[in-house]
Amino acid sequence: MDMMILFIATFCGLGSSLTEVDNLGQIGESLGYPTKTISTFVSLVSIWNYFGRGFSGFVFDLMVKWKVPRTLMMTFMLVLSSLAYLSTAFPFPGSVYVASVIIGVSFRAQLTLLFTIISELFGLKY
């Protein structure tokens, strides 16, 4: 059961984030942003993707010392991603900038958490 829950969360969470990252240019174009601004969105995702990976491992290890389970952290990242999807789907001025940052951080943080959660739940046998 744990594997199915993890698979569904990963499929929905990482799949949705990857879809938004891949289509960010088209999203910006359909919302009427100029080409230079669309390039800024893509750059923001890339930059914050890096920071999401670097800082998420550090922050999540600190939170584990406070007995916060990593699965709860994954849930928080999925909720954060959902807020970014909503701000892209129902845009307001500047919302795509914020969504780009949130998607960048949460996408890489989810990916970083996934492998750690798998090793915690199922062990390091293989």
PDB file of C-alpha atoms in Angstrom:
ATOM      1  CA  MET A   1       0.000   0.000   0.000  1.00  0.00           C
ATOM      2  CA  ASP A   2       2.864   2.390   0.802  1.00  0.00           C
ATOM      3  CA  MET A   3       4.297   1.870  -2.664  1.00  0.00           C
ATOM      4  CA  MET A   4       0.983   2.646  -4.369  1.00  0.00           C
ATOM      5  CA  ILE A   5       0.495   5.846  -2.375  1.00  0.00           C
ATOM      6  CA  LEU A   6       4.052   6.922  -3.132  1.00  0.00           C
ATOM      7  CA  PHE A   7       3.621   6.061  -6.821  1.00  0.00           C
ATOM      8  CA  ILE A   8       0.388   8.042  -7.151  1.00  0.00           C
ATOM      9  CA  ALA A   9       1.824  11.040  -5.293  1.00  0.00           C
ATOM     10  CA  THR A  10       4.936  10.957  -7.454  1.00  0.00           C
ATOM     11  CA  PHE A  11       3.016  10.472 -10.681  1.00  0.00           C
ATOM     12  CA  CYS A  12       0.620  13.325  -9.948  1.00  0.00           C
ATOM     13  CA  GLY A  13       3.084  15.669  -8.257  1.00  0.00           C
ATOM     14  CA  LEU A  14       6.194  15.288 -10.378  1.00  0.00           C
ATOM     15  CA  GLY A  15       4.190  14.734 -13.554  1.00  0.00           C
ATOM     16  CA  SER A  16       2.239  17.945 -13.101  1.00  0.00           C
ATOM     17  CA  SER A  17       5.370  19.918 -12.246  1.00  0.00           C
ATOM     18  CA  LEU A  18       7.216  18.540 -15.243  1.00  0.00           C
ATOM     19  CA  THR A  19       4.275  19.393 -17.488  1.00  0.00           C
ATOM     20  CA  GLU A  20       4.228  22.975 -16.254  1.00  0.00           C
ATOM     21  CA  VAL A  21       8.001  23.337 -16.645  1.00  0.00           C
ATOM     22  CA  ASP A  22       7.871  21.950 -20.183  1.00  0.00           C
ATOM     23  CA  ASN A  23       4.955  24.154 -21.230  1.00  0.00           C
ATOM     24  CA  LEU A  24       5.956  27.339 -19.428  1.00  0.00           C
ATOM     25  CA  GLY A  25       6.842  29.057 -22.694  1.00  0.00           C
ATOM     26  CA  GLN A  26       3.453  28.259 -24.192  1.00  0.00           C
ATOM     27  CA  ILE A  27       1.689  29.324 -21.006  1.00  0.00           C
ATOM     28  CA  GLY A  28       3.455  32.692 -21.063  1.00  0.00           C
ATOM     29  CA  GLU A  29       2.717  33.111 -24.762  1.00  0.00           C
ATOM     30  CA  SER A  30      -0.978  32.327 -24.312  1.00  0.00           C
ATOM     31  CA  LEU A  31      -1.189  34.857 -21.469  1.00  0.00           C
ATOM     32  CA  GLY A  32       0.262  37.524 -23.760  1.00  0.00           C
ATOM     33  CA  TYR A  33       3.684  38.003 -22.185  1.00  0.00           C
ATOM     34  CA  PRO A  34       6.526  39.260 -24.411  1.00  0.00           C
ATOM     35  CA  THR A  35       9.303  36.868 -25.443  1.00  0.00           C
ATOM     36  CA  LYS A  36      11.832  38.412 -23.059  1.00  0.00           C
ATOM     37  CA  THR A  37       9.486  37.898 -20.108  1.00  0.00           C
ATOM     38  CA  ILE A  38       8.883  34.278 -21.104  1.00  0.00           C
ATOM     39  CA  SER A  39      12.646  33.751 -21.103  1.00  0.00           C
ATOM     40  CA  THR A  40      12.687  35.177 -17.591  1.00  0.00           C
ATOM     41  CA  PHE A  41      10.084  32.612 -16.488  1.00  0.00           C
ATOM     42  CA  VAL A  42      12.191  29.772 -17.841  1.00  0.00           C
ATOM     43  CA  SER A  43      15.317  31.194 -16.197  1.00  0.00           C
ATOM     44  CA  LEU A  44      13.528  31.523 -12.862  1.00  0.00           C
ATOM     45  CA  VAL A  45      12.464  27.876 -12.992  1.00  0.00           C
ATOM     46  CA  SER A  46      16.018  26.768 -13.764  1.00  0.00           C
ATOM     47  CA  ILE A  47      17.629  28.884 -11.046  1.00  0.00           C
ATOM     48  CA  TRP A  48      15.151  27.935  -8.337  1.00  0.00           C
ATOM     49  CA  ASN A  49      15.276  24.310  -9.465  1.00  0.00           C
ATOM     50  CA  TYR A  50      18.947  24.347  -8.500  1.00  0.00           C
ATOM     51  CA  PHE A  51      18.245  25.983  -5.146  1.00  0.00           C
ATOM     52  CA  GLY A  52      15.386  23.566  -4.525  1.00  0.00           C
ATOM     53  CA  ARG A  53      17.759  20.659  -4.798  1.00  0.00           C
ATOM     54  CA  GLY A  54      20.600  22.210  -2.827  1.00  0.00           C
ATOM     55  CA  PHE A  55      18.675  23.656   0.057  1.00  0.00           C
ATOM     56  CA  SER A  56      15.901  21.083   0.311  1.00  0.00           C
ATOM     57  CA  GLY A  57      18.245  18.322   1.401  1.00  0.00           C
ATOM     58  CA  PHE A  58      19.776  20.566   4.038  1.00  0.00           C
ATOM     59  CA  VAL A  59      16.455  21.880   5.345  1.00  0.00           C
ATOM     60  CA  PHE A  60      14.760  18.483   5.291  1.00  0.00           C
ATOM     61  CA  ASP A  61      17.603  16.889   7.255  1.00  0.00           C
ATOM     62  CA  LEU A  62      17.246  19.610   9.875  1.00  0.00           C
ATOM     63  CA  MET A  63      13.512  18.966  10.065  1.00  0.00           C
ATOM     64  CA  VAL A  64      14.087  15.233  10.552  1.00  0.00           C
ATOM     65  CA  LYS A  65      16.090  16.091  13.674  1.00  0.00           C
ATOM     66  CA  TRP A  66      12.883  17.716  14.968  1.00  0.00           C
ATOM     67  CA  LYS A  67      11.001  14.448  14.255  1.00  0.00           C
ATOM     68  CA  VAL A  68       9.086  15.790  11.239  1.00  0.00           C
ATOM     69  CA  PRO A  69       8.515  12.862   8.841  1.00  0.00           C
ATOM     70  CA  ARG A  70       9.739  13.211   5.279  1.00  0.00           C
ATOM     71  CA  THR A  71       6.370  12.092   3.944  1.00  0.00           C
ATOM     72  CA  LEU A  72       4.830  15.162   5.584  1.00  0.00           C
ATOM     73  CA  MET A  73       7.463  17.311   3.890  1.00  0.00           C
ATOM     74  CA  MET A  74       6.562  15.699   0.559  1.00  0.00           C
ATOM     75  CA  THR A  75       2.906  16.521   1.214  1.00  0.00           C
ATOM     76  CA  PHE A  76       3.853  20.136   1.918  1.00  0.00           C
ATOM     77  CA  MET A  77       5.762  20.319  -1.388  1.00  0.00           C
ATOM     78  CA  LEU A  78       2.773  18.872  -3.260  1.00  0.00           C
ATOM     79  CA  VAL A  79       0.429  21.437  -1.691  1.00  0.00           C
ATOM     80  CA  LEU A  80       2.888  24.211  -2.537  1.00  0.00           C
ATOM     81  CA  SER A  81       2.979  22.990  -6.146  1.00  0.00           C
ATOM     82  CA  SER A  82      -0.810  22.973  -6.255  1.00  0.00           C
ATOM     83  CA  LEU A  83      -0.877  26.624  -5.243  1.00  0.00           C
ATOM     84  CA  ALA A  84       1.518  27.400  -8.087  1.00  0.00           C
ATOM     85  CA  TYR A  85      -0.703  25.536 -10.561  1.00  0.00           C
ATOM     86  CA  LEU A  86      -3.705  27.521  -9.390  1.00  0.00           C
ATOM     87  CA  SER A  87      -1.866  30.821  -9.732  1.00  0.00           C
ATOM     88  CA  THR A  88      -0.972  29.846 -13.295  1.00  0.00           C
ATOM     89  CA  ALA A  89      -4.479  28.653 -14.141  1.00  0.00           C
ATOM     90  CA  PHE A  90      -6.130  31.754 -12.690  1.00  0.00           C
ATOM     91  CA  PRO A  91      -3.490  34.402 -13.350  1.00  0.00           C
ATOM     92  CA  PHE A  92      -3.246  37.760 -11.683  1.00  0.00           C
ATOM     93  CA  PRO A  93      -0.496  40.342 -12.310  1.00  0.00           C
ATOM     94  CA  GLY A  94       2.866  38.780 -11.476  1.00  0.00           C
ATOM     95  CA  SER A  95       1.457  35.365 -10.646  1.00  0.00           C
ATOM     96  CA  VAL A  96       3.458  33.531 -13.300  1.00  0.00           C
ATOM     97  CA  TYR A  97       6.691  34.885 -11.804  1.00  0.00           C
ATOM     98  CA  VAL A  98       5.732  33.518  -8.397  1.00  0.00           C
ATOM     99  CA  ALA A  99       4.521  30.245  -9.898  1.00  0.00           C
ATOM    100  CA  SER A 100       7.827  29.820 -11.759  1.00  0.00           C
ATOM    101  CA  VAL A 101       9.787  30.157  -8.529  1.00  0.00           C
ATOM    102  CA  ILE A 102       7.493  27.817  -6.596  1.00  0.00           C
ATOM    103  CA  ILE A 103       7.468  25.191  -9.339  1.00  0.00           C
ATOM    104  CA  GLY A 104      11.253  25.308  -9.611  1.00  0.00           C
ATOM    105  CA  VAL A 105      11.782  24.808  -5.884  1.00  0.00           C
ATOM    106  CA  SER A 106       9.060  22.252  -5.307  1.00  0.00           C
ATOM    107  CA  PHE A 107       9.850  20.140  -8.381  1.00  0.00           C
ATOM    108  CA  ARG A 108      13.446  19.544  -7.367  1.00  0.00           C
ATOM    109  CA  ALA A 109      12.579  19.211  -3.685  1.00  0.00           C
ATOM    110  CA  GLN A 110      10.035  16.503  -4.529  1.00  0.00           C
ATOM    111  CA  LEU A 111      12.592  14.659  -6.604  1.00  0.00           C
ATOM    112  CA  THR A 112      15.171  14.905  -3.825  1.00  0.00           C
ATOM    113  CA  LEU A 113      12.672  13.691  -1.232  1.00  0.00           C
ATOM    114  CA  LEU A 114      11.439  10.803  -3.361  1.00  0.00           C
ATOM    115  CA  PHE A 115      14.626   8.760  -3.208  1.00  0.00           C
ATOM    116  CA  THR A 116      15.092   9.381   0.500  1.00  0.00           C
ATOM    117  CA  ILE A 117      11.506   8.342   1.233  1.00  0.00           C
ATOM    118  CA  ILE A 118      11.930   5.173  -0.825  1.00  0.00           C
ATOM    119  CA  SER A 119      15.050   4.220   1.119  1.00  0.00           C
ATOM    120  CA  GLU A 120      13.338   4.948   4.457  1.00  0.00           C
ATOM    121  CA  LEU A 121      10.189   2.983   3.660  1.00  0.00           C
ATOM    122  CA  PHE A 122      11.678   0.004   1.854  1.00  0.00           C
ATOM    123  CA  GLY A 123      15.309  -0.099   3.004  1.00  0.00           C
ATOM    124  CA  LEU A 124      18.604  -0.163   1.136  1.00  0.00           C
ATOM    125  CA  LYS A 125      18.644  -3.887   0.314  1.00  0.00           C
ATOM    126  CA  TYR A 126      18.936  -3.444  -3.453  1.00  0.00           C
TER     127      TYR A 126
END
